[in-house]
Amino acid sequence: MTAFDFELVIGDKNWSSWSLRPWLAMRQAGLPFYERSIRLRQPDTKAQILPHSPAGTVPALKWNGLVIPESLAILETIADLFPMKKLWPEDAGARAMARAAAAEMHAGFTGLRREMPMDILNRYPGRGHTEEALGDARRIVTIWREARLRFGQLSDGDEGFLFGRFGVADAMYAPVVTRFVTYGVDPADLGDEDGAARAYMDAVLRLPAMQEWTAEAQDEMKERGLL
Ligand SMILES: N[C@@H](CCC(=O)N[C@@H](CS)C(=O)NCC(=O)O)C(=O)O
C-alpha cells in the first residue's frame, strides 16, 4: 500500500471530531494516506465537501474507486484491510464489547456532543455542564472503566487503552477525551474512584498521533487568524 491508495478527506483539526477518529487510527497504525482538508464553518463548506463526499460530510475515505463516508465505516474498513494492525481485540468477548462501545459513541451521547463540541485548543471549564451532557459523560466514564478493568488491564501487552492496545474503540473516544479537557469534566466526579478513566485519558493524550493532530490544529488556527 502507498499513500496514493488512500485519500482521507477531513475538516479543521481543532473542531472536526469525526475526522479525528479515522485520521488517528490510520496514523497510529502507520498507514500512509493523502490528506485533503476542507474548512468547516464557511459559507461554501458544503459545496467544498460534496465533490469529495456525496454524503456531504467529513470524514470520507477514498479507496479503490470508492468513497466511504461515516467515521465508523472507515475505521471498520481499515481494520478489515489491515488485520495485522489488530484494531479490534482478538478475543471474541472483548471484541463484542469494543464494538458495542464504538457503536454507542457513534449513535449516541447527543447531549455531550451538543453542549461540549470539540475545541481542542480552547479551555472552557464548567461550560456545557448540563444534566444531559453530564449524564452522557458519566456513562462514558463507566464504559471506559469497565473496558479497562475487565479487558485492558488484563490483556497481554496492555498499553493503557480500553482493550489493551490502541484500537477502533479508542479512536472513537479520543475526541471525548479532548472535550473533557476543554470543558473541565473530571472523571473523579463521575464515579472514577481509582483513577482508571483518568489514566486512560492520559494514555490517549500521550499518543504521538494525538500530539501531531493537536500541533497541526494549532498551525491551522494560527494560519486562519483564529488563535
Ligand atoms: N455520522 C458522520 C458524521 C460526520 C459529520 O457530521 N461531520 C461534520 C464535521 S465533524 C460535517 O461534515 N459537517 C458538514 C458541514 O459542516 O457542512 C460520521 O460518523 O462520519
Tab-separated table of C-alpha atoms in Angstrom, residues 96-214:
chain	number	residue	atom	x	y	z
A	96	ALA	CA	-18.040	-7.628	21.146
A	97	MET	CA	-17.672	-5.057	23.928
A	98	ALA	CA	-15.301	-2.912	21.836
A	99	ARG	CA	-17.852	-2.916	19.013
A	100	ALA	CA	-20.642	-2.009	21.406
A	101	ALA	CA	-18.576	0.869	22.843
A	102	ALA	CA	-17.729	2.177	19.366
A	103	ALA	CA	-21.353	1.908	18.199
A	104	GLU	CA	-22.667	3.620	21.342
A	105	MET	CA	-20.328	6.541	20.659
A	106	HIS	CA	-21.286	6.737	17.012
A	107	ALA	CA	-25.028	6.652	17.659
A	108	GLY	CA	-25.361	8.473	20.943
A	109	PHE	CA	-24.233	10.988	23.532
A	110	THR	CA	-26.048	13.784	21.736
A	111	GLY	CA	-26.217	15.901	24.905
A	112	LEU	CA	-22.446	15.866	25.324
A	113	ARG	CA	-21.860	16.412	21.610
A	114	ARG	CA	-24.232	19.384	21.501
A	115	GLU	CA	-23.167	21.094	24.744
A	116	MET	CA	-19.436	20.384	24.529
A	117	PRO	CA	-18.373	20.499	20.866
A	118	MET	CA	-14.754	19.584	20.223
A	119	ASP	CA	-12.493	22.630	20.528
A	120	ILE	CA	-9.112	21.131	21.333
A	121	LEU	CA	-7.134	24.325	21.779
A	122	ASN	CA	-9.536	26.235	24.000
A	123	ARG	CA	-10.452	25.877	27.669
A	124	TYR	CA	-13.994	26.499	28.929
A	125	PRO	CA	-14.112	24.853	32.354
A	126	GLY	CA	-17.694	24.459	33.555
A	127	ARG	CA	-19.298	25.376	30.238
A	128	GLY	CA	-21.932	22.962	28.916
A	129	HIS	CA	-22.248	21.052	32.189
A	130	THR	CA	-25.971	20.407	31.741
A	131	GLU	CA	-27.682	17.449	33.344
A	132	GLU	CA	-27.939	15.678	29.989
A	133	ALA	CA	-24.315	16.279	28.987
A	134	LEU	CA	-23.026	15.162	32.386
A	135	GLY	CA	-25.293	12.105	32.197
A	136	ASP	CA	-23.601	11.207	28.914
A	137	ALA	CA	-20.179	11.881	30.450
A	138	ARG	CA	-20.990	9.580	33.389
A	139	ARG	CA	-21.989	6.781	31.023
A	140	ILE	CA	-18.761	7.265	29.060
A	141	VAL	CA	-16.670	7.083	32.241
A	142	THR	CA	-18.464	3.820	33.078
A	143	ILE	CA	-17.689	2.405	29.612
A	144	TRP	CA	-14.017	3.380	29.918
A	145	ARG	CA	-13.704	1.944	33.426
A	146	GLU	CA	-15.410	-1.334	32.567
A	147	ALA	CA	-13.269	-1.789	29.462
A	148	ARG	CA	-10.047	-1.011	31.310
A	149	LEU	CA	-10.784	-3.057	34.433
A	150	ARG	CA	-12.329	-6.055	32.715
A	151	PHE	CA	-10.292	-6.255	29.497
A	152	GLY	CA	-7.499	-3.691	29.010
A	153	GLN	CA	-5.709	-4.173	32.310
A	154	LEU	CA	-5.871	-7.963	31.960
A	155	SER	CA	-4.733	-8.130	28.335
A	156	ASP	CA	-1.290	-9.264	27.161
A	157	GLY	CA	0.928	-6.271	26.396
A	158	ASP	CA	-1.523	-3.747	27.883
A	159	GLU	CA	-0.649	-0.249	26.652
A	160	GLY	CA	-3.252	1.590	28.712
A	161	PHE	CA	-6.041	1.667	26.111
A	162	LEU	CA	-9.606	0.449	26.521
A	163	PHE	CA	-8.897	-3.114	25.411
A	164	GLY	CA	-5.123	-3.049	25.918
A	165	ARG	CA	-3.558	-1.938	22.644
A	166	PHE	CA	-4.837	1.095	20.733
A	167	GLY	CA	-7.806	0.242	18.523
A	168	VAL	CA	-11.059	1.381	16.924
A	169	ALA	CA	-12.814	1.922	20.270
A	170	ASP	CA	-10.026	4.300	21.357
A	171	ALA	CA	-10.199	6.200	18.076
A	172	MET	CA	-13.936	6.649	18.603
A	173	TYR	CA	-13.490	8.074	22.129
A	174	ALA	CA	-10.388	10.231	21.504
A	175	PRO	CA	-12.463	13.373	20.774
A	176	VAL	CA	-14.336	12.876	24.056
A	177	VAL	CA	-11.029	12.872	25.908
A	178	THR	CA	-10.271	16.308	24.450
A	179	ARG	CA	-13.776	17.537	25.319
A	180	PHE	CA	-13.310	16.505	28.964
A	181	VAL	CA	-10.098	18.563	28.979
A	182	THR	CA	-11.635	21.583	27.211
A	183	TYR	CA	-14.753	21.739	29.388
A	184	GLY	CA	-13.146	20.651	32.657
A	185	VAL	CA	-15.053	17.391	33.086
A	186	ASP	CA	-13.321	15.458	35.869
A	187	PRO	CA	-13.943	11.706	35.732
A	188	ALA	CA	-13.369	11.597	39.508
A	189	ASP	CA	-16.732	13.397	39.896
A	190	LEU	CA	-18.402	10.757	37.728
A	191	GLY	CA	-17.526	7.524	39.500
A	192	ASP	CA	-13.834	7.121	38.612
A	193	GLU	CA	-12.872	6.180	42.184
A	194	ASP	CA	-9.472	4.660	41.459
A	195	GLY	CA	-8.455	6.919	38.554
A	196	ALA	CA	-8.696	4.247	35.830
A	197	ALA	CA	-10.601	6.597	33.499
A	198	ARG	CA	-8.202	9.477	34.181
A	199	ALA	CA	-5.216	7.218	33.406
A	200	TYR	CA	-6.938	6.201	30.183
A	201	MET	CA	-7.370	9.855	29.204
A	202	ASP	CA	-3.658	10.432	29.801
A	203	ALA	CA	-2.765	7.452	27.577
A	204	VAL	CA	-4.833	8.929	24.721
A	205	LEU	CA	-3.362	12.417	25.156
A	206	ARG	CA	0.172	10.986	25.128
A	207	LEU	CA	-0.288	9.236	21.766
A	208	PRO	CA	2.219	10.662	19.251
A	209	ALA	CA	-0.507	10.867	16.603
A	210	MET	CA	-2.774	12.757	19.002
A	211	GLN	CA	0.008	15.256	19.669
A	212	GLU	CA	0.650	15.604	15.953
A	213	TRP	CA	-3.053	16.306	15.293
A	214	THR	CA	-3.116	18.915	18.089
